[in-house]
JSON list of C-alpha atoms and ligand atoms in Angstrom, two decimals:
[
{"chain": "A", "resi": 14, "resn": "UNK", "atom": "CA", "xyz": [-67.79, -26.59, 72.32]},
{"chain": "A", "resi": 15, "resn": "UNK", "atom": "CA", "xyz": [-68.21, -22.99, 71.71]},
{"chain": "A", "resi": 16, "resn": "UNK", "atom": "CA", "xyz": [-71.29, -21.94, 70.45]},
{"chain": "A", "resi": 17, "resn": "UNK", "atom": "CA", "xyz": [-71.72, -18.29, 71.00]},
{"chain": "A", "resi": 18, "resn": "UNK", "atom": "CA", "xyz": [-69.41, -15.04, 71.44]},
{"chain": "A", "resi": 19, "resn": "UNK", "atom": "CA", "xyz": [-70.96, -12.30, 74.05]},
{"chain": "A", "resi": 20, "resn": "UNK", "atom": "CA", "xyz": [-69.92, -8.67, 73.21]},
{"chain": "A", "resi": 21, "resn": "UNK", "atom": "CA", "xyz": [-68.94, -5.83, 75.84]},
{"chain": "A", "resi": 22, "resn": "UNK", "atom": "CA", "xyz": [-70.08, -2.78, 74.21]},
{"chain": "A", "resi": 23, "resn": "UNK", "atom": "CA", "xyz": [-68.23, 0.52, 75.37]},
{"chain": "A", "resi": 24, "resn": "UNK", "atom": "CA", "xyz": [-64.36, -0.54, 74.40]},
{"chain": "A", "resi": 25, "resn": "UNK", "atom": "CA", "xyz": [-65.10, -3.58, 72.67]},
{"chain": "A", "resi": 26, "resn": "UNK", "atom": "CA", "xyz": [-67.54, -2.59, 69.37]},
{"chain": "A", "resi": 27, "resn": "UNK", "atom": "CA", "xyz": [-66.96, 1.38, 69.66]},
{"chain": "A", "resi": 28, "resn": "UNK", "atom": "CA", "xyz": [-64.76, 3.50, 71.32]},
{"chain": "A", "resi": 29, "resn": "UNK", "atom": "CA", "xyz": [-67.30, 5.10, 73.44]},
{"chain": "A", "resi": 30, "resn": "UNK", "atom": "CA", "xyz": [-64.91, 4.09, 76.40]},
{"chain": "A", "resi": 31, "resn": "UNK", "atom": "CA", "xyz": [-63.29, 7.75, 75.59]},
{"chain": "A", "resi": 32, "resn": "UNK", "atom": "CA", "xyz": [-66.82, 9.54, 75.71]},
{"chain": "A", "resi": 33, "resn": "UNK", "atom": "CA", "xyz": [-67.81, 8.31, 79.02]},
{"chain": "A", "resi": 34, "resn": "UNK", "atom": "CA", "xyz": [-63.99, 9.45, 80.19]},
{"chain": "A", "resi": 35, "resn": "UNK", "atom": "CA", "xyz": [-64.33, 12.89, 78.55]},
{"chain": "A", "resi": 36, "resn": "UNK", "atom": "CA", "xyz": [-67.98, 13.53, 80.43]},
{"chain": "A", "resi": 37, "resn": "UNK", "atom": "CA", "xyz": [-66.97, 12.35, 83.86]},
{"chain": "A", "resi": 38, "resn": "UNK", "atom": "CA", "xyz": [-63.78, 14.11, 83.70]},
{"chain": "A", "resi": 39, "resn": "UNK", "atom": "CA", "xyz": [-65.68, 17.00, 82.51]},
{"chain": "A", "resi": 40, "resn": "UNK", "atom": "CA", "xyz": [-67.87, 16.58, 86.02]},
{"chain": "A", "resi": 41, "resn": "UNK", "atom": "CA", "xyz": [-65.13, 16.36, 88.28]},
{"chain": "A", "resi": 42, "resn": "UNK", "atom": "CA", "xyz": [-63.35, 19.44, 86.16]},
{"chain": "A", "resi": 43, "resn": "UNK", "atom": "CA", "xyz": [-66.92, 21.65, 87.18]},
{"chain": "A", "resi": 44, "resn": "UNK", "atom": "CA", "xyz": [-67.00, 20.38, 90.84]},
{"chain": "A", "resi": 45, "resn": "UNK", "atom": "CA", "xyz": [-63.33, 21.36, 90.95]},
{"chain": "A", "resi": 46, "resn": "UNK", "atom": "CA", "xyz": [-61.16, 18.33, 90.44]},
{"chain": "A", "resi": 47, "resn": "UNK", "atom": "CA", "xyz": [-60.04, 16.13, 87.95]},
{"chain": "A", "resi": 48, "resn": "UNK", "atom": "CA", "xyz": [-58.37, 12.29, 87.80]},
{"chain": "A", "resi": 49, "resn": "UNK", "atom": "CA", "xyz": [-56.35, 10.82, 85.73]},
{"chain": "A", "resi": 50, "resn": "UNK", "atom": "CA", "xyz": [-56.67, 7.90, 82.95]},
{"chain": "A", "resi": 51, "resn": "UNK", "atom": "CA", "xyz": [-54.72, 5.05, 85.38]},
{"chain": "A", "resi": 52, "resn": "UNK", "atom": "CA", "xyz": [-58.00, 6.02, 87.87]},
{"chain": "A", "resi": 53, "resn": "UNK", "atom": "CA", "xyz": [-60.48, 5.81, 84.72]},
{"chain": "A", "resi": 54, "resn": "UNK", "atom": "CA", "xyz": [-59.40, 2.27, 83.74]},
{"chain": "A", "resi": 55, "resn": "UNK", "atom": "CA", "xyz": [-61.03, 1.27, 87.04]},
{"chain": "A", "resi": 56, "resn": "UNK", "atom": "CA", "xyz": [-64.30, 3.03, 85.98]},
{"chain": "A", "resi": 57, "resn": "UNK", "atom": "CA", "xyz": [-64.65, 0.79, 82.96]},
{"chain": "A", "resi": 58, "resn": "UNK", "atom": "CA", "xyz": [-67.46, -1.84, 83.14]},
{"chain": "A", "resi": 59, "resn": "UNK", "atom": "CA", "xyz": [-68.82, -0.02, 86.22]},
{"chain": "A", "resi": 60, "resn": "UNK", "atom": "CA", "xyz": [-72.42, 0.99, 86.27]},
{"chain": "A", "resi": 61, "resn": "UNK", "atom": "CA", "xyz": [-73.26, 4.68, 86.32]},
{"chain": "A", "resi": 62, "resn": "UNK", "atom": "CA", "xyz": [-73.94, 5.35, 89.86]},
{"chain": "A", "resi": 63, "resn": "UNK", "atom": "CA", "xyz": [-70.85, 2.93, 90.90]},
{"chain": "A", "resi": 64, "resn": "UNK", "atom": "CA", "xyz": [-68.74, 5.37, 88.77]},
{"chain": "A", "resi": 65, "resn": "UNK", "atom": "CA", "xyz": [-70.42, 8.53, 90.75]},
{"chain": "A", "resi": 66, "resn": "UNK", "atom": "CA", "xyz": [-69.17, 7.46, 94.32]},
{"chain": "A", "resi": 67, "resn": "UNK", "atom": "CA", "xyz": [-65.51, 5.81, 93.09]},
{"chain": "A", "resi": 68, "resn": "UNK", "atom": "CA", "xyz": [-65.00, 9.15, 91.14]},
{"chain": "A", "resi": 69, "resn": "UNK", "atom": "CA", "xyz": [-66.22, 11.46, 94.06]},
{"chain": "A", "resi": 70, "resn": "UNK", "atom": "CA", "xyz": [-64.04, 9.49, 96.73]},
{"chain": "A", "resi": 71, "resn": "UNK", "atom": "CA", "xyz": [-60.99, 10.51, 94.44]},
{"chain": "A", "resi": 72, "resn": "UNK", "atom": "CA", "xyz": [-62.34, 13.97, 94.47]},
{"chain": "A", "resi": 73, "resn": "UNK", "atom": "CA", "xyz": [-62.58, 14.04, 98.37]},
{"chain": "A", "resi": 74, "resn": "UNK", "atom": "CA", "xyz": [-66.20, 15.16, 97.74]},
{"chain": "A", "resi": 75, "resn": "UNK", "atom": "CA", "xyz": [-69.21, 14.51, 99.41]},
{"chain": "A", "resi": 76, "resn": "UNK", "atom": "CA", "xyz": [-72.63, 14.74, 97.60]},
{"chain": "A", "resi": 77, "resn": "UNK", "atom": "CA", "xyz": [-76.56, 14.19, 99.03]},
{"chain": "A", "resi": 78, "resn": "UNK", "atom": "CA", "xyz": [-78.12, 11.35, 97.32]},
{"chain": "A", "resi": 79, "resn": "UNK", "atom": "CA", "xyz": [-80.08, 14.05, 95.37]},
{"chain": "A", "resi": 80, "resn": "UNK", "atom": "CA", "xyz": [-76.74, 16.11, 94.24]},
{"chain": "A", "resi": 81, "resn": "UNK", "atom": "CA", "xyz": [-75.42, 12.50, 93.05]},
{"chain": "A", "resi": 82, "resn": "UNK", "atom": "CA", "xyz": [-78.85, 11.64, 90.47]},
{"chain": "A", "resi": 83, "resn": "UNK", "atom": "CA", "xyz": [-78.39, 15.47, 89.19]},
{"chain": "A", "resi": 84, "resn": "UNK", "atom": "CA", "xyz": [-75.03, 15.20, 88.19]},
{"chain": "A", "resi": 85, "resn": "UNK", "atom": "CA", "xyz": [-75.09, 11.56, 86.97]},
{"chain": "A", "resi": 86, "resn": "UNK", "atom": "CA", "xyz": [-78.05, 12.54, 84.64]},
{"chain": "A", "resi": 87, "resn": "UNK", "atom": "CA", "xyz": [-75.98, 15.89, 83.50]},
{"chain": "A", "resi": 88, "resn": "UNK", "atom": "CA", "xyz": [-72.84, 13.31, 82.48]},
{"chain": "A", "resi": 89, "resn": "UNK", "atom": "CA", "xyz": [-74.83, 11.64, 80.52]},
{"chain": "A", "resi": 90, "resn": "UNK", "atom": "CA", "xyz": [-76.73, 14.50, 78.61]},
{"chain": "A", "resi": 91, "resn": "UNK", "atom": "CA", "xyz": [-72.88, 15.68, 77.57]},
{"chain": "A", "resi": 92, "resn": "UNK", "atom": "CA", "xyz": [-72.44, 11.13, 76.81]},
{"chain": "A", "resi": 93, "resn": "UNK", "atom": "CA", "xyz": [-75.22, 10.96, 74.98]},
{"chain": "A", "resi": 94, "resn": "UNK", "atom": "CA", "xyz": [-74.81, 13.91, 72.97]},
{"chain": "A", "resi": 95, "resn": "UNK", "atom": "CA", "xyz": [-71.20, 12.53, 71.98]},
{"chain": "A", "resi": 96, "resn": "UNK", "atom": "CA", "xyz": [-73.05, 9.13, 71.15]},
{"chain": "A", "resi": 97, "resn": "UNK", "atom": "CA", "xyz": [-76.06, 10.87, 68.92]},
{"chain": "A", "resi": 98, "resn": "UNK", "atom": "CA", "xyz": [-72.97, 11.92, 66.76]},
{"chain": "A", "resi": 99, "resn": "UNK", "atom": "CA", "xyz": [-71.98, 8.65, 66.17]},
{"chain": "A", "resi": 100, "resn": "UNK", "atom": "CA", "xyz": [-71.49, 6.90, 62.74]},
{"chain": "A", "resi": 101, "resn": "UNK", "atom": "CA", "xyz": [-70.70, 3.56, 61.68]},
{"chain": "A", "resi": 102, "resn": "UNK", "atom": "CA", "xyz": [-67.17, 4.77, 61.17]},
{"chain": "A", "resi": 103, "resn": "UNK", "atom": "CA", "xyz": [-67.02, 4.48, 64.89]},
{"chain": "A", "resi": 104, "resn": "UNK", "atom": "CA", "xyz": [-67.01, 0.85, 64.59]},
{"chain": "A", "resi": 105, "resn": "UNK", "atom": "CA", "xyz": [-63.67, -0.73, 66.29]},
{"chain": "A", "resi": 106, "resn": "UNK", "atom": "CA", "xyz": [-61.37, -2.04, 63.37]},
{"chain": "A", "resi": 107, "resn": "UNK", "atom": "CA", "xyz": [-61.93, -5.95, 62.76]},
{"chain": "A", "resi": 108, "resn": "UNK", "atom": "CA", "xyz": [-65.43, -5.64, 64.81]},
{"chain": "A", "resi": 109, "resn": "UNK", "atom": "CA", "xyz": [-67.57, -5.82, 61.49]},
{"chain": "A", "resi": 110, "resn": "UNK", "atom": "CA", "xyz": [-65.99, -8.37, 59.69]},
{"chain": "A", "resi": 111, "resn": "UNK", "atom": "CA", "xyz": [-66.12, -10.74, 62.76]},
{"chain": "A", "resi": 112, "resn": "UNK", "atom": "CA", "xyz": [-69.54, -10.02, 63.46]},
{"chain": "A", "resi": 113, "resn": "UNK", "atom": "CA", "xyz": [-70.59, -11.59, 59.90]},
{"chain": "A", "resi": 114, "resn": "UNK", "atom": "CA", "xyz": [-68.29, -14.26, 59.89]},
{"chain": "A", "resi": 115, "resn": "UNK", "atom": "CA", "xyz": [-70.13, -15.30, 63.04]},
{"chain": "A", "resi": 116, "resn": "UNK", "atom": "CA", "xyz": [-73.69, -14.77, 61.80]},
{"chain": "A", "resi": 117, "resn": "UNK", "atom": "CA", "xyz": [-72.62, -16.76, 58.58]},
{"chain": "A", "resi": 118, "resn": "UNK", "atom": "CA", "xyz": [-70.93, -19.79, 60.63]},
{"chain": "A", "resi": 119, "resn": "UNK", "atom": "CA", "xyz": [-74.21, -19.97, 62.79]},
{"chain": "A", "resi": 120, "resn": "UNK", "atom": "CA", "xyz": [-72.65, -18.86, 66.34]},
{"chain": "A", "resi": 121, "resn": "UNK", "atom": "CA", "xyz": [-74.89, -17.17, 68.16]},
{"chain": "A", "resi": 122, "resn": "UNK", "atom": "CA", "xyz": [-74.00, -13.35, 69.43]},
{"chain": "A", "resi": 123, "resn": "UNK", "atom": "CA", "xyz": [-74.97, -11.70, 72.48]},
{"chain": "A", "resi": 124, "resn": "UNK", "atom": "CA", "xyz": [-74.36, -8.20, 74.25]},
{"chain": "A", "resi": 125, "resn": "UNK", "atom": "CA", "xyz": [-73.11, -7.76, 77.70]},
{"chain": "A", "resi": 126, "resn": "UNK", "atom": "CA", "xyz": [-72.95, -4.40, 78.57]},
{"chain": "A", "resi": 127, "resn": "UNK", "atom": "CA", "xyz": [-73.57, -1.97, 81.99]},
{"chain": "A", "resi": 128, "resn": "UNK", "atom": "CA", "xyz": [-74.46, 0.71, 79.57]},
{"chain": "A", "resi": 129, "resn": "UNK", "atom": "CA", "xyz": [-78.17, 1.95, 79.98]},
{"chain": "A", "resi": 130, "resn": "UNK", "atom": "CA", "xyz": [-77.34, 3.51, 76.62]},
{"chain": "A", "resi": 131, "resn": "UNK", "atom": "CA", "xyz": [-76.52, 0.36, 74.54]},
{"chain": "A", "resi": 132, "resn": "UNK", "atom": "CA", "xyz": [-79.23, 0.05, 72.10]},
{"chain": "A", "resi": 133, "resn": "UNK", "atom": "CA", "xyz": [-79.22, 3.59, 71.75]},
{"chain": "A", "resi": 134, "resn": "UNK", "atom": "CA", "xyz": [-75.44, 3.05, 70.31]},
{"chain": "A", "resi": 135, "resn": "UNK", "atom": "CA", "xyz": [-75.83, 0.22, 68.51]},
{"chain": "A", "resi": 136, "resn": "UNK", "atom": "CA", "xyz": [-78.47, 1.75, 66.66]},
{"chain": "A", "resi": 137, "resn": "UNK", "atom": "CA", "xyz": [-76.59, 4.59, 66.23]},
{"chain": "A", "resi": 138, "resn": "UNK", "atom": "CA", "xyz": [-73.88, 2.40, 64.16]},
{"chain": "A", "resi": 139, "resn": "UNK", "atom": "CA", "xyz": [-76.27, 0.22, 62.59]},
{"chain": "A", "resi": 140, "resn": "UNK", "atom": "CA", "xyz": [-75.26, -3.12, 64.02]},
{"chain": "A", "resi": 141, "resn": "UNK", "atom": "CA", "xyz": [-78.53, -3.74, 66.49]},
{"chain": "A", "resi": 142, "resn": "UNK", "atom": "CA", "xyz": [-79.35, -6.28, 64.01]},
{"chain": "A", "resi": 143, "resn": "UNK", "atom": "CA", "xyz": [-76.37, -8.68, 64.44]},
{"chain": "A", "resi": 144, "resn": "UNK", "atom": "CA", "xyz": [-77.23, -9.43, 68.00]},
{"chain": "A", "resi": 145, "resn": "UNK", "atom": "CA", "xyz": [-79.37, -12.41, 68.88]},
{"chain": "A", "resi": 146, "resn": "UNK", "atom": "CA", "xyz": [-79.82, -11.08, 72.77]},
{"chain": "A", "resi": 147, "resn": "UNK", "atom": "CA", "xyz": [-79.07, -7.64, 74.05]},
{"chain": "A", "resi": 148, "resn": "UNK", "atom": "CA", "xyz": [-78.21, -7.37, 78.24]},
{"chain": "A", "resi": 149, "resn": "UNK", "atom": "CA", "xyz": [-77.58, -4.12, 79.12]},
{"chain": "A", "resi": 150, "resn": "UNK", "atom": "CA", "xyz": [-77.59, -2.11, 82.47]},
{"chain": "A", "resi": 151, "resn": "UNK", "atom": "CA", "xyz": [-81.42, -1.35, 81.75]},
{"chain": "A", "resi": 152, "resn": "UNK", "atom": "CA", "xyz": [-81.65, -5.16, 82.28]},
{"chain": "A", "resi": 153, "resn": "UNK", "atom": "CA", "xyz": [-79.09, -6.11, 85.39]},
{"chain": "A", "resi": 154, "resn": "UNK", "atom": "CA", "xyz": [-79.38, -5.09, 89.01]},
{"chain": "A", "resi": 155, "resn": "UNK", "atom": "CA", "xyz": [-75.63, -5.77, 90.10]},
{"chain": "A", "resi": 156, "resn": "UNK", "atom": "CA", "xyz": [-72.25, -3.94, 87.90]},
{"chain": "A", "resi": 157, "resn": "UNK", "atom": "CA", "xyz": [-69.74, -6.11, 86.54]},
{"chain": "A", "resi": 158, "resn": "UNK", "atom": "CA", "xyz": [-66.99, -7.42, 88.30]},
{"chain": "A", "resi": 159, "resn": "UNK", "atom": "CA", "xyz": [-70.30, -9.38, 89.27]},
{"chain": "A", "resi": 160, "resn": "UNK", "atom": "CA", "xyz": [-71.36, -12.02, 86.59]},
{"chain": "A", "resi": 161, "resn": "UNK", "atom": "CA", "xyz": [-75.27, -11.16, 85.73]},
{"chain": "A", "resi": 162, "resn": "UNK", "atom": "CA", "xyz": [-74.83, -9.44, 82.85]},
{"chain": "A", "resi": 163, "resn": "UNK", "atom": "CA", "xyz": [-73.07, -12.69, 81.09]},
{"chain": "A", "resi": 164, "resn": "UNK", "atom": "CA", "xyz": [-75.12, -15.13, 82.82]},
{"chain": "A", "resi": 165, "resn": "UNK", "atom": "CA", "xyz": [-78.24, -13.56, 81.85]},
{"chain": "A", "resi": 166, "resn": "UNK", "atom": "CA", "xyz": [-77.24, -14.16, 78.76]},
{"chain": "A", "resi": 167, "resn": "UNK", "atom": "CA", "xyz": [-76.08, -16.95, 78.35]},
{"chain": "A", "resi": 168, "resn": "UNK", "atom": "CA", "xyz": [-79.39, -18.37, 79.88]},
{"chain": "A", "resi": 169, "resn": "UNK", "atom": "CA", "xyz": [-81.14, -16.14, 77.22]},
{"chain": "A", "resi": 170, "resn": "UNK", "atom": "CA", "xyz": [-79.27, -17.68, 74.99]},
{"chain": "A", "resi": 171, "resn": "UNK", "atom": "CA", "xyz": [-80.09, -21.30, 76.34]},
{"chain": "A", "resi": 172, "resn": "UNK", "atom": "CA", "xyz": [-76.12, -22.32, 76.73]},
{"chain": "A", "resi": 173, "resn": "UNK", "atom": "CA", "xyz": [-73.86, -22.82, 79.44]},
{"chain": "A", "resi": 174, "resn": "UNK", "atom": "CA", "xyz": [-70.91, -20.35, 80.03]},
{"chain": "A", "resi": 175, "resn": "UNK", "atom": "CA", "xyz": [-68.33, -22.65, 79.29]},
{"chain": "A", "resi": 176, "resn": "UNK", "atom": "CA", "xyz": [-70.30, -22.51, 75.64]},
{"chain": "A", "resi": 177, "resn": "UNK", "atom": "CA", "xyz": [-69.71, -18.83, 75.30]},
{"chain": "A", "resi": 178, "resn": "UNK", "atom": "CA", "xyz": [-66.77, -16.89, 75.02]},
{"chain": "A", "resi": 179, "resn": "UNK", "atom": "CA", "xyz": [-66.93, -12.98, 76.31]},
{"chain": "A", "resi": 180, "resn": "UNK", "atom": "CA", "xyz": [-65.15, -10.23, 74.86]},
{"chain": "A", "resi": 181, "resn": "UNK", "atom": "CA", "xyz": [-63.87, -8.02, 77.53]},
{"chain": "A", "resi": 182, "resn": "UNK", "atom": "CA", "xyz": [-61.94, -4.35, 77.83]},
{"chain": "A", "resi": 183, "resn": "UNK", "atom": "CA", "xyz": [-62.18, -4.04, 81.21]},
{"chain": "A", "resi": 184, "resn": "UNK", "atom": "CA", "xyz": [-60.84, -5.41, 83.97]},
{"chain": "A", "resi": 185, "resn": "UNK", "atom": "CA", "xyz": [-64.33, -5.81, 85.61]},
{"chain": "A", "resi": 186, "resn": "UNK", "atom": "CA", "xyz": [-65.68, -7.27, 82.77]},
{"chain": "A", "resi": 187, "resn": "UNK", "atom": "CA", "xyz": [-62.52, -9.85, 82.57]},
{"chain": "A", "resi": 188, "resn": "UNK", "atom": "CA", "xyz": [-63.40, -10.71, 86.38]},
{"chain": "A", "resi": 189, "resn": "UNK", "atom": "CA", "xyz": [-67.34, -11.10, 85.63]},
{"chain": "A", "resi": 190, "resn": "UNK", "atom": "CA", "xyz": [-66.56, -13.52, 82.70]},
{"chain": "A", "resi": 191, "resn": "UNK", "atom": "CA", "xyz": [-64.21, -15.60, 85.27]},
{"chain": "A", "resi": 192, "resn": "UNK", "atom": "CA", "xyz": [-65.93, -15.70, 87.94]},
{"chain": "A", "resi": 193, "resn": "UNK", "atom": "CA", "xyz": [-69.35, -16.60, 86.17]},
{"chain": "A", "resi": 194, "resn": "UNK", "atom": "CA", "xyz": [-66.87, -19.27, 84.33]},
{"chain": "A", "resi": 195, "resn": "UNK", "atom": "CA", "xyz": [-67.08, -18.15, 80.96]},
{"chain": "A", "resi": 196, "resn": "UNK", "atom": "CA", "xyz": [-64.04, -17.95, 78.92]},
{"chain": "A", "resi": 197, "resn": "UNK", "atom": "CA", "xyz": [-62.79, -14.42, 79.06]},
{"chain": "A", "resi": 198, "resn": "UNK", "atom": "CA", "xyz": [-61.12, -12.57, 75.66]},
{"chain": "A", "resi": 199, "resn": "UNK", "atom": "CA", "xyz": [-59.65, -9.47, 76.66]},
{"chain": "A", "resi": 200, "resn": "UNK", "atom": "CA", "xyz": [-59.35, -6.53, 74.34]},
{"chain": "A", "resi": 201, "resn": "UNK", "atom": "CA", "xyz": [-56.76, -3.96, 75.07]},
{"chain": "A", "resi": 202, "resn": "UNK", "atom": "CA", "xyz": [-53.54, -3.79, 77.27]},
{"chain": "A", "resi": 203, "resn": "UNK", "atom": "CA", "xyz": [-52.48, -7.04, 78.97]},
{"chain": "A", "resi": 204, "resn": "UNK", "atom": "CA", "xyz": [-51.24, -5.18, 81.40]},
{"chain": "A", "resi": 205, "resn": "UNK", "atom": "CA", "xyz": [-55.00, -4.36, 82.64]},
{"chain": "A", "resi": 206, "resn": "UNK", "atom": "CA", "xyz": [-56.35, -7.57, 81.22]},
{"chain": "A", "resi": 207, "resn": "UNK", "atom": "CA", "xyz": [-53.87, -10.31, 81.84]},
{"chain": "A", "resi": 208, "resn": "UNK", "atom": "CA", "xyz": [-56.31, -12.81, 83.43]},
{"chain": "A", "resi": 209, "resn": "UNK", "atom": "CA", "xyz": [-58.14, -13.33, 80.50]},
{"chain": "A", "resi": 210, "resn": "UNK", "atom": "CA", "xyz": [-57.77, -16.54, 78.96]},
{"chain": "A", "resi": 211, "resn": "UNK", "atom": "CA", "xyz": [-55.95, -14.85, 75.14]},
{"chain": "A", "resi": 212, "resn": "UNK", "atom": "CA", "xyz": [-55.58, -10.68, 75.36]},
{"chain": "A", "resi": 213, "resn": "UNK", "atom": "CA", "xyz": [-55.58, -9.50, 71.59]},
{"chain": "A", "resi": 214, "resn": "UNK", "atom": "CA", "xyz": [-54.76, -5.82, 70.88]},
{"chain": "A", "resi": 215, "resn": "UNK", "atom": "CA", "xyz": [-57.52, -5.47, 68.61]},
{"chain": "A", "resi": 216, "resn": "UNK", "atom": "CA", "xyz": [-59.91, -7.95, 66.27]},
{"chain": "A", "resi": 217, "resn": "UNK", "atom": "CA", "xyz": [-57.94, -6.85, 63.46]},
{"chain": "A", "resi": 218, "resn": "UNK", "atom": "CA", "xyz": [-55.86, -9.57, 61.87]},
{"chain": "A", "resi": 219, "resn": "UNK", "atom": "CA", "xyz": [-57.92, -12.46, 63.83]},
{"chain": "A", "resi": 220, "resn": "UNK", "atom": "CA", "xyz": [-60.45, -14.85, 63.40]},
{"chain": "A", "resi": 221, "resn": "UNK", "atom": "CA", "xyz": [-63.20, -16.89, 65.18]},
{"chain": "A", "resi": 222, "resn": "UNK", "atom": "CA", "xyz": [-61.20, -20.55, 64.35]},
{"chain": "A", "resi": 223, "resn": "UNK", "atom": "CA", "xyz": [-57.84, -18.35, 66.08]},
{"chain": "A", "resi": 224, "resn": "UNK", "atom": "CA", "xyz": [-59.55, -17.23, 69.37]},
{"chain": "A", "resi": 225, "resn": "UNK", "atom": "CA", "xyz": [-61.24, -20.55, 69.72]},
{"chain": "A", "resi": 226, "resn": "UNK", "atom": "CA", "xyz": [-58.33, -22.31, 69.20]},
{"chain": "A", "resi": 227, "resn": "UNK", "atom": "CA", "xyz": [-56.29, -20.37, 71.51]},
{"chain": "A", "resi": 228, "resn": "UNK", "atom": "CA", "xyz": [-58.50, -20.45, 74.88]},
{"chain": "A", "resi": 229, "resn": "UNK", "atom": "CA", "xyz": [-58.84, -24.54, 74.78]},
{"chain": "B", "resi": 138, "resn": "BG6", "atom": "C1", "xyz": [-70.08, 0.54, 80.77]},
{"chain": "B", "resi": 138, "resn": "BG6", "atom": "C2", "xyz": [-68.94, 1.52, 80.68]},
{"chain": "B", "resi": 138, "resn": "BG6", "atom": "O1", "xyz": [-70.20, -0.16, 79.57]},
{"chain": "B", "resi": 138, "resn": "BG6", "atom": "O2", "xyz": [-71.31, 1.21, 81.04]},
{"chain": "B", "resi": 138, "resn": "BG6", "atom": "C3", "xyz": [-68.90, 2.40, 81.92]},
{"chain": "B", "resi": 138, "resn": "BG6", "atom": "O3", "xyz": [-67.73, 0.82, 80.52]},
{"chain": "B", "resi": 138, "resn": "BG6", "atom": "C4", "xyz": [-70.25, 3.06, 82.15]},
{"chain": "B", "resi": 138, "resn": "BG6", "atom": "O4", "xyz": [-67.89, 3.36, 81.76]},
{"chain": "B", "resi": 138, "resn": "BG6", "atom": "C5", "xyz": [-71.33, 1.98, 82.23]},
{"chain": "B", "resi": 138, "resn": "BG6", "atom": "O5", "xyz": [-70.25, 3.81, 83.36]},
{"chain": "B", "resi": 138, "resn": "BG6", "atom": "C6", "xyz": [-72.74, 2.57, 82.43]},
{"chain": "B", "resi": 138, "resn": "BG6", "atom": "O6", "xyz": [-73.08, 3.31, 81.28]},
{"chain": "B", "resi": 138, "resn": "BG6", "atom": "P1", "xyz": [-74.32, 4.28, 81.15]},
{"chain": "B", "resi": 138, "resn": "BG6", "atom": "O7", "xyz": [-74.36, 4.59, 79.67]},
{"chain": "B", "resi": 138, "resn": "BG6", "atom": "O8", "xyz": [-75.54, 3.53, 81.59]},
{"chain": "B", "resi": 138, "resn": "BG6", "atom": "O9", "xyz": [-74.05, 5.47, 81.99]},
{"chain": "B", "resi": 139, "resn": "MG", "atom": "MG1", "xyz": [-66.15, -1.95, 78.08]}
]
C-alpha cells in the first residue's frame, strides 16, 4: 500500500534543471569548450563534484583538485543567483495542486534531492512547508544512480520503499528508485526515462488515485 510520494527537486517541482545547465555550460564556455544538452541529460541527478569531472572529461581538460573546488563554487554563485530570483511562478504546472491533495489525503511527502541548494529553493517558492522530510545532498555521501537519498528517506519516514513512490526526471534518479526498490515515476521524456514503472509528461491532468493505480 502506498503511503508516501518522495519528490526529486531540480526537474521535478521547478525547472531549475535549466539553471544548473546554463551555469555549467557557462564554465565550460570560460575554460574554452562547451557540450551539448544530449551530454547534460547525463548530468541530471549527479552531485556537484560528479558533474565537475564527467563535464571536464568531455572538455578533454584536466584540473588540480584545487582548480576543480574553485570552479565548482563559481557555478554555483552564477546557480544560486538564478535561484535567489526565483518565485512561486516557477513552480512546475500540476506540482501545487498535487502537493495538497496529498497533504489533505494524509500521504506523507518527502524530498530526494542531490542538490546542496534544496531548502534554499524550496524556500524560495514557498513550498518548504509541504514536506514532512527533506534529504538533500547536504545530507547523502553517495550521488544518485545510488539509492541513499530515497532510502534515507524512506527510513525517515518509517516506511518501506515498496510504500513510497519516487518522482524522478532523471535517469539517475529513475535507477536509484529501482535499484533501492521503490516504485519509480518518471517525469519527462520516455525516451530518457523508460524504466520507470508510468513516465507522465508532466503532473498536469493527473492525480494521486491515477499514478497509484497505474504502477500496481
Ligand atoms: C541535482 C541536479 O538535483 O543536484 C544536478 O539534478 C546537480 O544537476 C545536483 O548537479 C547537485 O546540486 P547542487 O545545487 O548541490 O550543486
Ligand atoms: Mg532532477
Amino acid at each position: 500500500m502506498i503511503k508516501a510520494f518522495i519528490f526529486d527537486l531540480d526537474g521535478v517541482i521547478v525547472d531549475t534543471a535549466k539553471y544548473h545547465f546554463q551555469a555549467w555550460r557557462r564554465m565550460a564556455n570560460e575554460l574554452g569548450f562547451d557540450f551539448s544538452e544530449k551530454e547534460n541529460e547525463q548530468l541530471k541527478g549527479v552531485s556537484r563534484m560528479d558533474s565537475m569531472n564527467l563535464i571536464l572529461g568531455w572538455g578533454g581538460l584536466e584540473l588540480s583538485e584545487k582548480d576543480k573546488v574553485k570552479w565548482a563554487s563559481q557555478k554555483n554563485d552564477w546557480y544560486v543567483e538564478a535561484v535567489d530570483n526565483m518565485t512561486p511562478k516557477e513552480i512546475l504546472p500540476g506540482v501545487l495542486p498535487l502537493l495538497k491533495d496529498l497533504r489533505k489525503k494524509g500521504y506523507k511527502i518527502g524530498l530526494g534531492s542531490s542538490s546542496k541548494n534544496a531548502v534554499r529553493a524550496l524556500r524560495k517558492v514557498r513550498i518548504l512547508s509541504y514536506f514532512n522530510t527533506i534529504i538533500d545532498g547536504t545530507k547523502t555521501t553517495r550521488s544518485k544512480p545510488d539509492p541513499q537519498v530515497f532510502q534515507m528517506g524512506a527510513k525517515r519516514l518509517r516506511l518501506t520503499p515498496k510504500e513510497c513512490i519516487v518522482f524522478e526526471d532523471a535517469q539517475s534518479g529513475v535507477e536509484a528508485a529501482l535499484t533501492g526498490g521503490f516504485y519509480a515515476v518518471g517525469i519527462g521524456d520516455p525516451k530518457h526515462l523508460g524504466k520507470a514503472h508510468l513516465v507522465l509528461s508532466s503532473f498536469e491532468n493527473t492525480t494521486i488515485e491515477a499514478i497509484i493505480e497505474s504502477i500496481s
